């Protein structure tokens, strides 16, 4: 009789998907992403009488308060201060709400994470998608301000708004994905983020012109561009606020200068997004148990 073969046990080891595979999975579940984005919007304004009008009231309230303080009490010398403020504030609102919402997105959807499998990255991305809808609504306020003050944008710079917005979304997604996973393990993350964003807001030239930083720091003002939101705010201010030379920056910059900095920031954002996807993958295995 032939000798018996020794039985062999073969164990299949699943490979953790890389950043490219994760992006592909999100694309395959894009319909779920859209539905969760709608859910984010509906839940936020559920049983609210004004509904989406609250998205318009937010920048209006900021506009009134800061206009009274800076243009009124402090006698700011910035012409059309309302337009100057809104052109940078809308950028910040998208970054702020997108990052804050995505940070707590996995914890807030614990029951969904524990019951059904889907790419977990969709949860923070849905929060960012909802913030983009609010941003689109708040553009109405900015448009009305431009019409009310009869102040036109800088048409030669206006096309830069599209790549600037794309870079902003990339940075928000990178930070949001990383923080959403870290927050599951360290719940103080979302509270620390609130303080960080408050300081970050005042470090970004939104309620004051960037020329003040240039006057204080001189050549060292370039260090301020470590802040990835700054170049995006400056681009929106240049394109929409359309300032006279020397109002926002001491030296008038060309569209090519803005585009070059946006390109560098965009490449860094892509690298940060890949790193965030890798980190998310490392922390994803135990999300259900940690929640």
PDB file of N, CA and C in Angstrom, residues 84-130:
ATOM      1  N   UNK A  84     -13.374  91.094   2.462  1.00  0.00           N
ATOM      2  CA  UNK A  84     -12.076  90.559   2.866  1.00  0.00           C
ATOM      3  C   UNK A  84     -12.256  89.424   3.866  1.00  0.00           C
ATOM      4  N   UNK A  85     -13.116  89.646   4.863  1.00  0.00           N
ATOM      5  CA  UNK A  85     -13.339  88.646   5.895  1.00  0.00           C
ATOM      6  C   UNK A  85     -13.987  87.392   5.325  1.00  0.00           C
ATOM      7  N   UNK A  86     -15.037  87.552   4.542  1.00  0.00           N
ATOM      8  CA  UNK A  86     -15.762  86.392   4.023  1.00  0.00           C
ATOM      9  C   UNK A  86     -14.905  85.556   3.082  1.00  0.00           C
ATOM     10  N   UNK A  87     -14.055  86.189   2.288  1.00  0.00           N
ATOM     11  CA  UNK A  87     -13.247  85.437   1.324  1.00  0.00           C
ATOM     12  C   UNK A  87     -12.294  84.472   2.010  1.00  0.00           C
ATOM     13  N   UNK A  88     -11.853  84.806   3.208  1.00  0.00           N
ATOM     14  CA  UNK A  88     -11.003  83.875   3.955  1.00  0.00           C
ATOM     15  C   UNK A  88     -11.780  83.008   4.925  1.00  0.00           C
ATOM     16  N   UNK A  89     -12.879  83.565   5.458  1.00  0.00           N
ATOM     17  CA  UNK A  89     -13.655  82.849   6.459  1.00  0.00           C
ATOM     18  C   UNK A  89     -14.329  81.608   5.890  1.00  0.00           C
ATOM     19  N   UNK A  90     -14.791  81.682   4.648  1.00  0.00           N
ATOM     20  CA  UNK A  90     -15.447  80.525   4.035  1.00  0.00           C
ATOM     21  C   UNK A  90     -14.463  79.368   3.869  1.00  0.00           C
ATOM     22  N   UNK A  91     -13.223  79.698   3.554  1.00  0.00           N
ATOM     23  CA  UNK A  91     -12.182  78.665   3.468  1.00  0.00           C
ATOM     24  C   UNK A  91     -12.002  78.004   4.831  1.00  0.00           C
ATOM     25  N   UNK A  92     -11.911  78.834   5.862  1.00  0.00           N
ATOM     26  CA  UNK A  92     -11.696  78.299   7.203  1.00  0.00           C
ATOM     27  C   UNK A  92     -12.888  77.465   7.665  1.00  0.00           C
ATOM     28  N   UNK A  93     -14.095  77.912   7.388  1.00  0.00           N
ATOM     29  CA  UNK A  93     -15.281  77.167   7.811  1.00  0.00           C
ATOM     30  C   UNK A  93     -15.298  75.753   7.218  1.00  0.00           C
ATOM     31  N   UNK A  94     -14.914  75.639   5.960  1.00  0.00           N
ATOM     32  CA  UNK A  94     -14.859  74.321   5.331  1.00  0.00           C
ATOM     33  C   UNK A  94     -13.828  73.441   6.018  1.00  0.00           C
ATOM     34  N   UNK A  95     -12.652  73.988   6.264  1.00  0.00           N
ATOM     35  CA  UNK A  95     -11.583  73.224   6.915  1.00  0.00           C
ATOM     36  C   UNK A  95     -11.958  72.873   8.347  1.00  0.00           C
ATOM     37  N   UNK A  96     -12.498  73.849   9.074  1.00  0.00           N
ATOM     38  CA  UNK A  96     -12.825  73.669  10.483  1.00  0.00           C
ATOM     39  C   UNK A  96     -13.938  72.637  10.684  1.00  0.00           C
ATOM     40  N   UNK A  97     -15.061  72.813   9.984  1.00  0.00           N
ATOM     41  CA  UNK A  97     -16.189  71.888  10.155  1.00  0.00           C
ATOM     42  C   UNK A  97     -15.867  70.507   9.599  1.00  0.00           C
ATOM     43  N   UNK A  98     -15.137  70.447   8.487  1.00  0.00           N
ATOM     44  CA  UNK A  98     -14.765  69.154   7.923  1.00  0.00           C
ATOM     45  C   UNK A  98     -13.858  68.379   8.845  1.00  0.00           C
ATOM     46  N   UNK A  99     -12.883  69.065   9.442  1.00  0.00           N
ATOM     47  CA  UNK A  99     -11.931  68.392  10.326  1.00  0.00           C
ATOM     48  C   UNK A  99     -12.588  68.000  11.646  1.00  0.00           C
ATOM     49  N   UNK A 100     -13.405  68.884  12.195  1.00  0.00           N
ATOM     50  CA  UNK A 100     -14.077  68.577  13.459  1.00  0.00           C
ATOM     51  C   UNK A 100     -15.061  67.417  13.295  1.00  0.00           C
ATOM     52  N   UNK A 101     -15.833  67.441  12.212  1.00  0.00           N
ATOM     53  CA  UNK A 101     -16.796  66.373  11.985  1.00  0.00           C
ATOM     54  C   UNK A 101     -16.155  65.038  11.707  1.00  0.00           C
ATOM     55  N   UNK A 102     -15.094  65.036  10.920  1.00  0.00           N
ATOM     56  CA  UNK A 102     -14.432  63.772  10.586  1.00  0.00           C
ATOM     57  C   UNK A 102     -13.710  63.175  11.786  1.00  0.00           C
ATOM     58  N   UNK A 103     -13.218  64.017  12.686  1.00  0.00           N
ATOM     59  CA  UNK A 103     -12.485  63.505  13.858  1.00  0.00           C
ATOM     60  C   UNK A 103     -13.362  62.586  14.702  1.00  0.00           C
ATOM     61  N   UNK A 104     -14.605  62.957  14.920  1.00  0.00           N
ATOM     62  CA  UNK A 104     -15.489  62.136  15.744  1.00  0.00           C
ATOM     63  C   UNK A 104     -16.425  61.237  14.964  1.00  0.00           C
ATOM     64  N   UNK A 105     -16.213  61.129  13.656  1.00  0.00           N
ATOM     65  CA  UNK A 105     -17.168  60.415  12.802  1.00  0.00           C
ATOM     66  C   UNK A 105     -17.258  58.922  13.107  1.00  0.00           C
ATOM     67  N   UNK A 106     -16.154  58.266  13.378  1.00  0.00           N
ATOM     68  CA  UNK A 106     -16.182  56.818  13.633  1.00  0.00           C
ATOM     69  C   UNK A 106     -16.814  56.527  14.990  1.00  0.00           C
ATOM     70  N   UNK A 107     -16.459  57.314  15.991  1.00  0.00           N
ATOM     71  CA  UNK A 107     -17.036  57.126  17.317  1.00  0.00           C
ATOM     72  C   UNK A 107     -18.539  57.376  17.290  1.00  0.00           C
ATOM     73  N   UNK A 108     -18.970  58.387  16.559  1.00  0.00           N
ATOM     74  CA  UNK A 108     -20.392  58.721  16.494  1.00  0.00           C
ATOM     75  C   UNK A 108     -21.200  57.667  15.740  1.00  0.00           C
ATOM     76  N   UNK A 109     -20.554  56.902  14.893  1.00  0.00           N
ATOM     77  CA  UNK A 109     -21.231  55.852  14.128  1.00  0.00           C
ATOM     78  C   UNK A 109     -20.796  54.467  14.588  1.00  0.00           C
ATOM     79  N   UNK A 110     -20.622  54.313  15.903  1.00  0.00           N
ATOM     80  CA  UNK A 110     -20.120  53.049  16.467  1.00  0.00           C
ATOM     81  C   UNK A 110     -21.019  51.872  16.103  1.00  0.00           C
ATOM     82  N   UNK A 111     -22.321  52.049  16.187  1.00  0.00           N
ATOM     83  CA  UNK A 111     -23.236  50.939  15.899  1.00  0.00           C
ATOM     84  C   UNK A 111     -23.113  50.475  14.451  1.00  0.00           C
ATOM     85  N   UNK A 112     -22.904  51.406  13.551  1.00  0.00           N
ATOM     86  CA  UNK A 112     -22.757  51.051  12.139  1.00  0.00           C
ATOM     87  C   UNK A 112     -21.434  50.331  11.893  1.00  0.00           C
ATOM     88  N   UNK A 113     -20.380  50.773  12.541  1.00  0.00           N
ATOM     89  CA  UNK A 113     -19.063  50.152  12.372  1.00  0.00           C
ATOM     90  C   UNK A 113     -19.069  48.717  12.882  1.00  0.00           C
ATOM     91  N   UNK A 114     -19.777  48.461  13.961  1.00  0.00           N
ATOM     92  CA  UNK A 114     -19.767  47.132  14.584  1.00  0.00           C
ATOM     93  C   UNK A 114     -20.678  46.133  13.892  1.00  0.00           C
ATOM     94  N   UNK A 115     -21.608  46.600  13.069  1.00  0.00           N
ATOM     95  CA  UNK A 115     -22.586  45.697  12.464  1.00  0.00           C
ATOM     96  C   UNK A 115     -22.262  45.325  11.023  1.00  0.00           C
ATOM     97  N   UNK A 116     -21.814  46.264  10.233  1.00  0.00           N
ATOM     98  CA  UNK A 116     -21.681  46.061   8.785  1.00  0.00           C
ATOM     99  C   UNK A 116     -20.267  46.402   8.354  1.00  0.00           C
ATOM    100  N   UNK A 117     -19.767  45.627   7.376  1.00  0.00           N
ATOM    101  CA  UNK A 117     -18.452  45.969   6.833  1.00  0.00           C
ATOM    102  C   UNK A 117     -18.616  46.913   5.650  1.00  0.00           C
ATOM    103  N   UNK A 118     -17.793  47.895   5.614  1.00  0.00           N
ATOM    104  CA  UNK A 118     -17.664  48.830   4.491  1.00  0.00           C
ATOM    105  C   UNK A 118     -16.358  49.582   4.725  1.00  0.00           C
ATOM    106  N   UNK A 119     -15.831  50.229   3.733  1.00  0.00           N
ATOM    107  CA  UNK A 119     -14.599  50.997   3.962  1.00  0.00           C
ATOM    108  C   UNK A 119     -14.822  52.061   5.029  1.00  0.00           C
ATOM    109  N   UNK A 120     -14.155  51.941   6.135  1.00  0.00           N
ATOM    110  CA  UNK A 120     -14.376  52.863   7.252  1.00  0.00           C
ATOM    111  C   UNK A 120     -13.993  54.297   6.900  1.00  0.00           C
ATOM    112  N   UNK A 121     -13.147  54.447   5.904  1.00  0.00           N
ATOM    113  CA  UNK A 121     -12.739  55.796   5.501  1.00  0.00           C
ATOM    114  C   UNK A 121     -13.923  56.635   5.023  1.00  0.00           C
ATOM    115  N   UNK A 122     -14.990  55.970   4.646  1.00  0.00           N
ATOM    116  CA  UNK A 122     -16.159  56.684   4.136  1.00  0.00           C
ATOM    117  C   UNK A 122     -16.775  57.579   5.215  1.00  0.00           C
ATOM    118  N   UNK A 123     -16.683  57.193   6.477  1.00  0.00           N
ATOM    119  CA  UNK A 123     -17.301  57.972   7.547  1.00  0.00           C
ATOM    120  C   UNK A 123     -16.689  59.366   7.680  1.00  0.00           C
ATOM    121  N   UNK A 124     -15.363  59.500   7.824  1.00  0.00           N
ATOM    122  CA  UNK A 124     -14.809  60.856   7.869  1.00  0.00           C
ATOM    123  C   UNK A 124     -14.969  61.604   6.546  1.00  0.00           C
ATOM    124  N   UNK A 125     -14.916  60.884   5.434  1.00  0.00           N
ATOM    125  CA  UNK A 125     -15.091  61.541   4.140  1.00  0.00           C
ATOM    126  C   UNK A 125     -16.512  62.066   3.971  1.00  0.00           C
ATOM    127  N   UNK A 126     -17.500  61.375   4.553  1.00  0.00           N
ATOM    128  CA  UNK A 126     -18.880  61.851   4.488  1.00  0.00           C
ATOM    129  C   UNK A 126     -19.027  63.160   5.262  1.00  0.00           C
ATOM    130  N   UNK A 127     -18.345  63.281   6.386  1.00  0.00           N
ATOM    131  CA  UNK A 127     -18.375  64.533   7.152  1.00  0.00           C
ATOM    132  C   UNK A 127     -17.775  65.675   6.349  1.00  0.00           C
ATOM    133  N   UNK A 128     -16.693  65.385   5.644  1.00  0.00           N
ATOM    134  CA  UNK A 128     -16.074  66.409   4.801  1.00  0.00           C
ATOM    135  C   UNK A 128     -16.995  66.761   3.639  1.00  0.00           C
ATOM    136  N   UNK A 129     -17.673  65.753   3.084  1.00  0.00           N
ATOM    137  CA  UNK A 129     -18.623  66.019   2.006  1.00  0.00           C
ATOM    138  C   UNK A 129     -19.756  66.927   2.455  1.00  0.00           C
ATOM    139  N   UNK A 130     -20.256  66.723   3.678  1.00  0.00           N
ATOM    140  CA  UNK A 130     -21.304  67.590   4.216  1.00  0.00           C
ATOM    141  C   UNK A 130     -20.791  69.016   4.383  1.00  0.00           C
TER     142      UNK A 130
END
